Amino acid sequence: MNAIDLTDVSKSYGEVRAVSGLNLAMEPGRTVALLGPNGAGKSTTINMLLGLTRPTSGQVRIFGRAPGEAVAAGEIGAMLQEGALIPELTVRELVDFVRRLYPAPLPLDDVLRMADLTGLASRRAGALSGGQAQRVRFALAVAGAPKLLVLDEPTAAMDVESRRAFWQSMRAYASLGRTVLFATHYLEEADENSDRVIVVARGRVVADGTAAQIKAGAGGSSVSFSLGGQSAAGLDALPGVTAVEIDSGAEGTARLVTADVDATVDALYRKTTLQVRDLRVRGAALEDAFLALTRSAEN
Ligand SMILES: Nc1ncnc2c1ncn2[C@@H]1O[C@H](COP(=O)(O)OP(=O)(O)O)[C@@H](O)[C@H]1O
Ligand SMILES: [Mg+2]
């Protein structure tokens, strides 16, 4: 059974179509990133998964049932973009209070350790820094040992060091065999912390695969070499090549954009008489892929 099934889900706010015909099936045990620019519909999608918002049309299923039922059964834990903590309670009190609401919570000390809060357990929530408060929100989200953990831009308020620690905590939770879905507009975060990336723009899925597949699918990689004085004729006919750029500087660098690096390089050496010097291969950066994909969604 899938952890998440979205079938033709749309959500409009008046004139604004926040989510538009979304289809998504997510197996249990995976970590999936919902990647997209601001306004793409990530939070709206997450709110529908949690039963906080109802779709205008389409169907949402969490482990085969309606979101409200899954939430009531303690199957979903969530960390939302906003969410106030009770300032008077200590971290330990807060986490313990929330975990006791669930039928089969994680042990208190395990939760504190996983969220790196052991040393802050007796600090009052009102006295925490932004990054520390985010760790508490994470602890509250995992306290009930949910099968599905949903995180909406969890590192938005964190510095680089806290981010690293945060993703470590997330992976520790995922490694228990849990399903994790997180929204982000940081490409590196999606690349480094998920095994599947779903790119959304304007309420639609514009790409879905591993980070490597998304990079390959959007414009491909490039092969460059120094042409010296040699002719560039025929380069555009090599296998895989989709574009050729010649930099007419002193070295005369040729840059071949290709959908198949191996075939292009092989042919370059075996099917041409060129003297190939300074060969360089560059994979498409996820950043390029992301921009290309979201741009084409806007057209
Ligand atoms: N409660 C709401 N009322 C009206 N418009 C909304 C509401 N929530 C979101 N939107 C609009 O829906 C679109 C998607 O928003 P959102 O899901 O928050 O995107 P993301 O989380 O990817 O930044 C945006 O155009 C946003 O302005
Ligand atoms: Mg959002």
Short mmCIF file of C-alpha atoms and ligand atoms in Angstrom, two decimals:
data_model
loop_
_atom_site.label_atom_id
_atom_site.label_comp_id
_atom_site.label_asym_id
_atom_site.label_seq_id
_atom_site.Cartn_x
_atom_site.Cartn_y
_atom_site.Cartn_z
CA MET A 1 0.00 0.00 0.00
CA ASN A 2 1.28 3.47 -0.82
CA ALA A 3 2.08 5.97 1.92
CA ILE A 4 0.59 8.75 -0.19
CA ASP A 5 -1.78 8.69 -3.14
CA LEU A 6 -2.88 11.91 -4.76
CA THR A 7 -5.28 11.43 -7.65
CA ASP A 8 -5.94 14.39 -9.90
CA VAL A 9 -5.87 16.78 -6.96
CA SER A 10 -6.58 20.46 -7.53
CA LYS A 11 -7.00 23.34 -5.12
CA SER A 12 -8.14 26.84 -5.99
CA TYR A 13 -8.37 29.90 -3.79
CA GLY A 14 -10.81 32.06 -5.73
CA GLU A 15 -9.01 32.88 -8.96
CA VAL A 16 -5.70 31.36 -7.84
CA ARG A 17 -5.11 27.77 -8.85
CA ALA A 18 -2.61 26.77 -6.17
CA VAL A 19 -2.50 23.07 -7.15
CA SER A 20 -3.53 21.86 -10.56
CA GLY A 21 -4.25 18.21 -11.41
CA LEU A 22 -1.58 16.67 -9.19
CA ASN A 23 -1.03 12.91 -9.42
CA LEU A 24 1.42 11.40 -7.01
CA ALA A 25 2.04 7.95 -5.61
CA MET A 26 4.66 7.54 -2.92
CA GLU A 27 5.83 4.18 -1.63
CA PRO A 28 6.51 3.70 2.07
CA GLY A 29 10.08 3.86 3.37
CA ARG A 30 11.26 6.53 0.94
CA THR A 31 12.41 10.09 1.49
CA VAL A 32 10.93 12.40 -1.10
CA ALA A 33 11.62 16.09 -1.69
CA LEU A 34 8.93 18.39 -3.01
CA LEU A 35 11.07 21.00 -4.73
CA GLY A 36 9.78 24.23 -6.18
CA PRO A 37 9.98 28.01 -6.10
CA ASN A 38 7.85 30.14 -3.79
CA GLY A 39 4.18 29.96 -4.69
CA ALA A 40 4.57 26.60 -6.47
CA GLY A 41 1.92 24.96 -4.33
CA LYS A 42 4.11 22.97 -1.91
CA SER A 43 2.43 24.14 1.30
CA THR A 44 -1.03 23.76 -0.20
CA THR A 45 -0.19 20.16 -1.16
CA ILE A 46 1.14 19.43 2.32
CA ASN A 47 -1.90 21.00 3.98
CA MET A 48 -4.14 18.73 1.92
CA LEU A 49 -2.09 15.66 2.94
CA LEU A 50 -2.63 16.61 6.56
CA GLY A 51 -6.33 17.24 6.13
CA LEU A 52 -5.90 20.92 7.04
CA THR A 53 -7.30 21.97 3.66
CA ARG A 54 -9.69 20.06 1.43
CA PRO A 55 -8.95 19.76 -2.27
CA THR A 56 -11.34 21.54 -4.63
CA SER A 57 -11.36 18.29 -6.62
CA GLY A 58 -9.53 14.97 -6.65
CA GLN A 59 -8.70 12.48 -3.94
CA VAL A 60 -6.06 12.32 -1.18
CA ARG A 61 -5.21 9.03 0.51
CA ILE A 62 -2.69 8.39 3.29
CA PHE A 63 -1.98 4.67 3.83
CA GLY A 64 -5.23 4.01 2.03
CA ARG A 65 -7.47 6.27 4.07
CA ALA A 66 -8.66 9.85 4.33
CA PRO A 67 -6.11 12.29 5.83
CA GLY A 68 -8.27 13.00 8.88
CA GLU A 69 -8.41 9.30 9.76
CA ALA A 70 -4.65 8.86 9.30
CA VAL A 71 -3.99 11.87 11.52
CA ALA A 72 -6.40 10.59 14.18
CA ALA A 73 -4.61 7.23 14.13
CA GLY A 74 -1.28 8.95 14.80
CA GLU A 75 0.16 7.87 11.45
CA ILE A 76 1.32 11.35 10.39
CA GLY A 77 3.74 13.73 12.08
CA ALA A 78 4.20 17.22 10.66
CA MET A 79 6.43 20.22 10.94
CA LEU A 80 4.73 23.22 9.36
CA GLN A 81 6.08 26.58 8.27
CA GLU A 82 4.49 28.34 11.20
CA GLY A 83 3.65 26.78 14.53
CA ALA A 84 4.01 28.41 17.93
CA LEU A 85 5.50 26.59 20.92
CA ILE A 86 4.08 27.10 24.42
CA PRO A 87 6.73 29.47 25.83
CA GLU A 88 6.26 28.61 29.53
CA LEU A 89 6.95 24.89 29.13
CA THR A 90 10.41 23.37 29.11
CA VAL A 91 11.54 21.43 26.06
CA ARG A 92 11.17 18.15 27.97
CA GLU A 93 7.64 19.00 29.16
CA LEU A 94 6.54 20.04 25.70
CA VAL A 95 7.91 16.97 23.94
CA ASP A 96 6.57 14.64 26.62
CA PHE A 97 3.13 16.30 26.52
CA VAL A 98 2.87 15.83 22.77
CA ARG A 99 4.22 12.26 22.68
CA ARG A 100 1.66 11.17 25.26
CA LEU A 101 -1.11 12.13 22.82
CA TYR A 102 -0.07 9.24 20.56
CA PRO A 103 -0.88 5.57 20.95
CA ALA A 104 2.68 4.25 20.52
CA PRO A 105 5.18 7.11 20.92
CA LEU A 106 8.98 6.93 20.84
CA PRO A 107 10.71 6.97 24.25
CA LEU A 108 11.23 10.56 25.46
CA ASP A 109 15.00 10.27 25.64
CA ASP A 110 15.17 8.88 22.10
CA VAL A 111 13.21 11.83 20.76
CA LEU A 112 15.41 14.34 22.58
CA ARG A 113 18.56 12.62 21.35
CA MET A 114 17.37 12.39 17.77
CA ALA A 115 16.52 16.10 17.68
CA ASP A 116 19.80 16.98 19.46
CA LEU A 117 17.88 18.49 22.39
CA THR A 118 19.27 16.47 25.29
CA GLY A 119 21.33 19.43 26.49
CA LEU A 120 18.39 21.81 26.17
CA ALA A 121 15.76 19.61 27.83
CA SER A 122 15.18 21.90 30.81
CA ARG A 123 15.27 25.15 28.81
CA ARG A 124 11.94 26.96 28.53
CA ALA A 125 10.61 27.06 24.97
CA GLY A 126 10.31 30.84 25.14
CA ALA A 127 14.09 31.14 25.60
CA LEU A 128 15.17 29.18 22.51
CA SER A 129 16.89 30.54 19.41
CA GLY A 130 15.18 30.17 16.03
CA GLY A 131 17.22 27.10 15.09
CA GLN A 132 16.67 25.48 18.50
CA ALA A 133 12.92 26.08 18.24
CA GLN A 134 12.94 24.35 14.85
CA ARG A 135 14.61 21.33 16.46
CA VAL A 136 11.81 21.25 19.03
CA ARG A 137 9.23 21.37 16.22
CA PHE A 138 11.03 18.42 14.65
CA ALA A 139 10.95 16.58 18.00
CA LEU A 140 7.20 17.21 18.28
CA ALA A 141 6.70 15.91 14.73
CA VAL A 142 8.52 12.60 15.39
CA ALA A 143 7.44 12.11 19.03
CA GLY A 144 4.44 9.97 18.12
CA ALA A 145 6.59 7.68 15.92
CA PRO A 146 4.52 8.50 12.83
CA LYS A 147 4.80 6.24 9.79
CA LEU A 148 4.75 9.37 7.61
CA LEU A 149 6.73 12.47 8.52
CA VAL A 150 5.91 15.66 6.62
CA LEU A 151 8.20 18.70 6.80
CA ASP A 152 7.41 22.05 5.18
CA GLU A 153 10.61 24.01 4.51
CA PRO A 154 12.05 22.81 7.81
CA THR A 155 15.40 24.61 7.61
CA ALA A 156 14.10 28.04 6.60
CA ALA A 157 15.18 29.73 9.86
CA MET A 158 18.47 27.87 10.31
CA ASP A 159 22.12 28.68 9.78
CA VAL A 160 24.42 26.32 7.87
CA GLU A 161 25.57 24.40 10.94
CA SER A 162 22.03 23.82 12.25
CA ARG A 163 20.95 22.71 8.80
CA ARG A 164 23.58 20.01 8.64
CA ALA A 165 22.57 18.74 12.08
CA PHE A 166 18.91 18.92 11.16
CA TRP A 167 19.24 16.74 8.06
CA GLN A 168 21.23 14.25 10.09
CA SER A 169 18.27 14.00 12.49
CA MET A 170 15.86 13.60 9.59
CA ARG A 171 17.94 10.82 8.06
CA ALA A 172 18.18 9.09 11.43
CA TYR A 173 14.39 9.02 11.52
CA ALA A 174 14.08 7.88 7.90
CA SER A 175 16.55 5.08 8.56
CA LEU A 176 14.02 3.55 10.97
CA GLY A 177 12.06 2.67 7.83
CA ARG A 178 9.71 5.67 8.02
CA THR A 179 8.41 7.63 5.07
CA VAL A 180 9.46 11.27 4.84
CA LEU A 181 8.17 14.01 2.56
CA PHE A 182 9.75 17.44 2.80
CA ALA A 183 9.21 20.67 0.90
CA THR A 184 12.11 22.91 0.02
CA HIS A 185 13.21 25.50 -2.47
CA TYR A 186 16.85 24.67 -1.81
CA LEU A 187 18.18 22.47 -4.60
CA GLU A 188 21.13 21.12 -2.63
CA GLU A 189 18.82 20.05 0.17
CA ALA A 190 16.68 18.05 -2.21
CA ASP A 191 19.74 16.58 -3.89
CA GLU A 192 21.50 15.54 -0.68
CA ASN A 193 18.64 14.40 1.49
CA SER A 194 16.12 12.57 -0.66
CA ASP A 195 15.99 9.54 -2.89
CA ARG A 196 13.33 11.04 -5.12
CA VAL A 197 12.77 14.64 -6.15
CA ILE A 198 9.41 15.91 -7.35
CA VAL A 199 9.75 19.32 -8.94
CA VAL A 200 6.60 21.44 -8.83
CA ALA A 201 5.94 24.79 -10.47
CA ARG A 202 2.64 26.62 -10.73
CA GLY A 203 0.79 23.81 -8.99
CA ARG A 204 1.96 21.11 -11.41
CA VAL A 205 4.59 18.37 -11.35
CA VAL A 206 7.23 19.32 -13.92
CA ALA A 207 9.75 16.56 -13.13
CA ASP A 208 9.87 13.46 -10.99
CA GLY A 209 12.87 11.21 -10.43
CA THR A 210 16.21 10.99 -8.69
CA ALA A 211 18.25 14.19 -8.63
CA ALA A 212 20.55 12.59 -11.23
CA GLN A 213 17.64 11.83 -13.56
CA ILE A 214 16.31 15.35 -13.26
CA LYS A 215 19.70 16.79 -14.10
CA ALA A 216 19.99 14.50 -17.11
CA GLY A 217 16.48 15.25 -18.30
CA ALA A 218 16.84 19.00 -18.36
CA GLY A 219 19.33 19.99 -21.00
CA GLY A 220 21.86 17.26 -20.36
CA SER A 221 25.57 17.58 -19.85
CA SER A 222 28.29 19.18 -21.89
CA VAL A 223 31.59 18.06 -23.41
CA SER A 224 34.19 20.74 -24.12
CA PHE A 225 37.62 20.57 -25.71
CA SER A 226 40.15 22.78 -27.32
CA LEU A 227 39.74 22.93 -31.12
CA GLY A 228 42.93 24.87 -31.83
CA GLY A 229 42.62 25.84 -35.47
CA GLN A 230 40.59 22.78 -36.51
CA SER A 231 37.23 22.91 -38.21
CA ALA A 232 34.04 22.41 -36.20
CA ALA A 233 32.18 20.95 -39.19
CA GLY A 234 30.23 17.81 -38.36
CA LEU A 235 30.30 18.16 -34.57
CA ASP A 236 26.56 18.82 -34.49
CA ALA A 237 25.99 15.41 -36.12
CA LEU A 238 27.73 13.41 -33.37
CA PRO A 239 25.46 11.10 -31.37
CA GLY A 240 23.67 12.75 -28.44
CA VAL A 241 24.66 16.27 -29.40
CA THR A 242 21.85 18.82 -29.19
CA ALA A 243 23.86 22.03 -29.54
CA VAL A 244 27.36 23.19 -30.45
CA GLU A 245 28.96 26.40 -29.27
CA ILE A 246 32.36 27.58 -30.50
CA ASP A 247 34.26 30.08 -28.41
CA SER A 248 36.44 31.87 -30.90
CA GLY A 249 39.12 32.81 -28.37
CA ALA A 250 42.79 31.94 -28.79
CA GLU A 251 42.21 28.27 -27.90
CA GLY A 252 38.97 27.97 -29.91
CA THR A 253 37.01 25.93 -27.36
CA ALA A 254 34.16 23.79 -28.67
CA ARG A 255 31.31 23.04 -26.27
CA LEU A 256 28.91 20.24 -27.17
CA VAL A 257 25.67 20.01 -25.23
CA THR A 258 24.72 16.34 -25.15
CA ALA A 259 22.04 14.00 -23.91
CA ASP A 260 24.52 11.11 -23.95
CA VAL A 261 28.04 11.95 -22.79
CA ASP A 262 29.44 8.44 -23.39
CA ALA A 263 28.24 8.22 -26.98
CA THR A 264 29.43 11.73 -27.79
CA VAL A 265 32.92 11.24 -26.36
CA ASP A 266 33.27 7.84 -27.98
CA ALA A 267 32.35 9.22 -31.39
CA LEU A 268 34.53 12.26 -30.91
CA TYR A 269 37.60 10.02 -30.62
CA ARG A 270 36.65 7.22 -32.99
CA LYS A 271 34.57 8.82 -35.72
CA THR A 272 36.41 12.09 -36.28
CA THR A 273 39.97 12.87 -37.20
CA LEU A 274 40.18 15.75 -34.71
CA GLN A 275 43.06 16.16 -32.31
CA VAL A 276 41.05 16.45 -29.09
CA ARG A 277 42.89 18.29 -26.33
CA ASP A 278 41.77 19.47 -22.87
CA LEU A 279 38.61 17.39 -22.85
CA ARG A 280 36.19 18.40 -20.11
CA VAL A 281 32.87 16.87 -19.17
CA ARG A 282 30.39 18.72 -17.04
CA GLY A 283 27.11 17.35 -15.71
CA ALA A 284 24.13 19.65 -15.76
CA ALA A 285 23.85 21.25 -12.34
CA LEU A 286 20.60 20.63 -10.52
CA GLU A 287 20.26 24.42 -10.40
CA ASP A 288 20.24 24.58 -14.22
CA ALA A 289 17.79 21.72 -14.44
CA PHE A 290 15.50 23.33 -11.90
CA LEU A 291 15.52 26.68 -13.65
CA ALA A 292 14.93 25.10 -17.04
CA LEU A 293 12.05 23.01 -15.75
CA THR A 294 10.30 25.76 -13.84
CA ARG A 295 10.78 28.19 -16.72
CA SER A 296 9.18 25.82 -19.22
CA ALA A 297 6.23 25.38 -16.83
CA GLU A 298 5.62 29.09 -16.97
CA ASN A 299 5.45 29.19 -20.74
N1 LIG B 1 -5.07 30.63 1.99
C1 LIG B 1 -4.81 31.10 0.78
N2 LIG B 1 -5.60 32.01 0.19
C2 LIG B 1 -5.33 32.48 -1.05
N3 LIG B 1 -4.28 32.10 -1.81
C3 LIG B 1 -3.43 31.20 -1.27
C4 LIG B 1 -3.65 30.66 0.04
N4 LIG B 1 -2.65 29.77 0.30
C5 LIG B 1 -1.86 29.78 -0.79
N5 LIG B 1 -2.32 30.63 -1.74
C6 LIG B 1 -1.73 30.87 -3.07
O1 LIG B 1 -1.56 29.61 -3.68
C7 LIG B 1 -0.32 29.54 -4.37
C8 LIG B 1 0.54 28.41 -3.82
O2 LIG B 1 0.93 28.75 -2.49
P1 LIG B 1 1.75 27.76 -1.56
O3 LIG B 1 1.11 26.44 -1.57
O4 LIG B 1 1.89 28.43 -0.23
O5 LIG B 1 3.15 27.68 -2.31
P2 LIG B 1 4.61 27.26 -1.75
O6 LIG B 1 4.43 26.61 -0.42
O7 LIG B 1 5.16 26.36 -2.81
O8 LIG B 1 5.40 28.54 -1.65
C9 LIG B 1 0.30 30.92 -4.24
O9 LIG B 1 -0.05 31.67 -5.37
C10 LIG B 1 -0.35 31.46 -2.99
O10 LIG B 1 -0.38 32.87 -3.03
MG MG B 2 5.26 27.04 1.40
#
